[in-house]
Amino acid sequence: MQEPDAASTSEFNSPNLEVLIDSQQLQKRIREMGAEITRDYAGRRPELICVLKGASIFLSDLARSIDLNITFDFIAVSTYGKGTNSTGEVKIVKDLDEPLEGRNIILVEDILDTGLTLSYLVNNFRSRGATSIRIATLLNKPERRKIKVDADYVGFDIPDKFVVGYGLDFAERYRNLPYIGVVKV
Ligand code: 5GP
């Protein structure tokens, strides 16, 4: 069998992508966020709730930067479908495994865009009796906000561009990129 041409098959060095935040910048900022959370939650045992699938890679690096006795849970919601425009609808497609009553929650999200997803989740978690809820988002697009949501820990503010990589997809592709990129159109 003939070997495929490495240059033309590389996902990491795709000519269709422009690097917006490289891997070193991501790792440095995530370590800082982990240190902030470690300091703010000293003596407590926060539960990190990861919004699947996009935040999974961020969660795994952030969690390893938090020097506390933490636990995880996972939730999946559908908002976007396969396209690049939000439909405005939020639906839980995979719910949490454990009750939230009395827990100090840190919601871990890949990107805060219109705010629909996180405002829905914060209200939902409040109604389930969480003691406190904070938001840690890797990326924030302030220009796109439709509903006021304030994140407590923000990795990077970015411009209104559709980004991929480090968990974020375009039609399920690019989640494994070690950097945040913009798809060239
Ligand atoms: P919001 O509800 O704040 O509008 O959107 C949050 C969700 O929309 C994110 O979790 C993510 O799935 C999706 N999203 C928003 N902006 C982008 C983007 O630039 N790239 C990708 N891949 N997904 C995005």
Short mmCIF file of C-alpha atoms in Angstrom, two decimals, residues 2-89:
data_model
loop_
_atom_site.label_atom_id
_atom_site.label_comp_id
_atom_site.label_asym_id
_atom_site.label_seq_id
_atom_site.Cartn_x
_atom_site.Cartn_y
_atom_site.Cartn_z
CA GLN A 2 1.26 3.47 -0.81
CA GLU A 3 1.89 5.87 2.10
CA PRO A 4 -0.35 8.96 1.99
CA ASP A 5 1.44 12.27 1.43
CA ALA A 6 2.02 13.68 4.96
CA ALA A 7 1.74 17.32 3.88
CA SER A 8 -1.65 16.91 2.25
CA THR A 9 -3.20 14.77 5.02
CA SER A 10 -2.03 16.71 8.10
CA GLU A 11 -4.95 18.03 10.12
CA PHE A 12 -2.62 20.03 12.40
CA ASN A 13 -1.00 21.97 9.55
CA SER A 14 -4.04 22.28 7.32
CA PRO A 15 -3.71 25.10 4.75
CA ASN A 16 -7.39 25.91 5.42
CA LEU A 17 -6.63 27.00 8.99
CA GLU A 18 -5.13 30.10 10.51
CA VAL A 19 -3.77 29.83 14.07
CA LEU A 20 -5.50 32.24 16.45
CA ILE A 21 -4.17 30.94 19.82
CA ASP A 22 -1.26 28.54 19.81
CA SER A 23 -0.76 25.59 22.08
CA GLN A 24 1.77 27.31 24.38
CA GLN A 25 -0.53 30.28 24.95
CA LEU A 26 -3.40 27.90 25.74
CA GLN A 27 -1.39 25.87 28.24
CA LYS A 28 0.00 28.94 29.99
CA ARG A 29 -3.42 30.58 30.39
CA ILE A 30 -5.09 27.36 31.54
CA ARG A 31 -2.43 26.90 34.23
CA GLU A 32 -3.19 30.46 35.42
CA MET A 33 -6.94 29.72 35.48
CA GLY A 34 -6.30 26.55 37.49
CA ALA A 35 -4.23 28.53 39.99
CA GLU A 36 -7.02 31.13 40.35
CA ILE A 37 -9.60 28.38 40.99
CA THR A 38 -7.28 26.65 43.48
CA ARG A 39 -6.96 29.91 45.39
CA ASP A 40 -10.67 30.86 45.24
CA TYR A 41 -11.92 27.42 46.35
CA ALA A 42 -9.31 26.70 49.03
CA GLY A 43 -10.79 24.36 51.64
CA ARG A 44 -13.77 23.42 49.41
CA ARG A 45 -14.46 20.53 47.05
CA PRO A 46 -15.91 22.00 43.84
CA GLU A 47 -17.61 19.89 41.19
CA LEU A 48 -16.52 20.63 37.63
CA ILE A 49 -19.35 20.18 35.15
CA CYS A 50 -18.12 19.82 31.60
CA VAL A 51 -20.38 20.75 28.68
CA LEU A 52 -19.79 18.04 26.08
CA LYS A 53 -18.28 17.61 23.63
CA GLY A 54 -16.48 20.90 23.06
CA ALA A 55 -15.20 21.51 26.61
CA SER A 56 -13.77 18.02 27.14
CA ILE A 57 -10.18 18.87 26.22
CA PHE A 58 -10.26 22.12 28.20
CA LEU A 59 -11.65 20.21 31.22
CA SER A 60 -8.88 17.65 31.10
CA ASP A 61 -6.14 20.30 31.13
CA LEU A 62 -7.91 22.65 33.56
CA ALA A 63 -8.62 19.85 36.06
CA ARG A 64 -4.93 18.93 36.14
CA SER A 65 -4.09 22.54 37.00
CA ILE A 66 -6.39 22.62 40.04
CA ASP A 67 -4.70 21.48 43.23
CA LEU A 68 -7.89 20.59 45.15
CA ASN A 69 -10.06 17.58 45.84
CA ILE A 70 -12.43 18.06 42.87
CA THR A 71 -15.01 15.85 41.18
CA PHE A 72 -16.37 15.89 37.60
CA ASP A 73 -19.69 15.38 35.90
CA PHE A 74 -20.72 15.77 32.25
CA ILE A 75 -23.73 17.21 30.48
CA ALA A 76 -24.47 17.44 26.77
CA VAL A 77 -26.78 20.02 25.24
CA SER A 78 -27.72 20.70 21.67
CA THR A 79 -27.74 24.31 20.50
CA TYR A 80 -26.02 24.72 17.17
CA GLY A 81 -26.80 21.66 15.05
CA LYS A 82 -24.08 21.16 12.46
CA GLY A 83 -23.96 24.69 11.10
CA THR A 84 -22.29 27.88 12.31
CA ASN A 85 -25.45 29.77 13.35
CA SER A 86 -27.15 29.37 16.72
CA THR A 87 -30.79 28.26 16.53
CA GLY A 88 -31.45 29.71 19.95
CA GLU A 89 -32.82 26.44 21.29
#
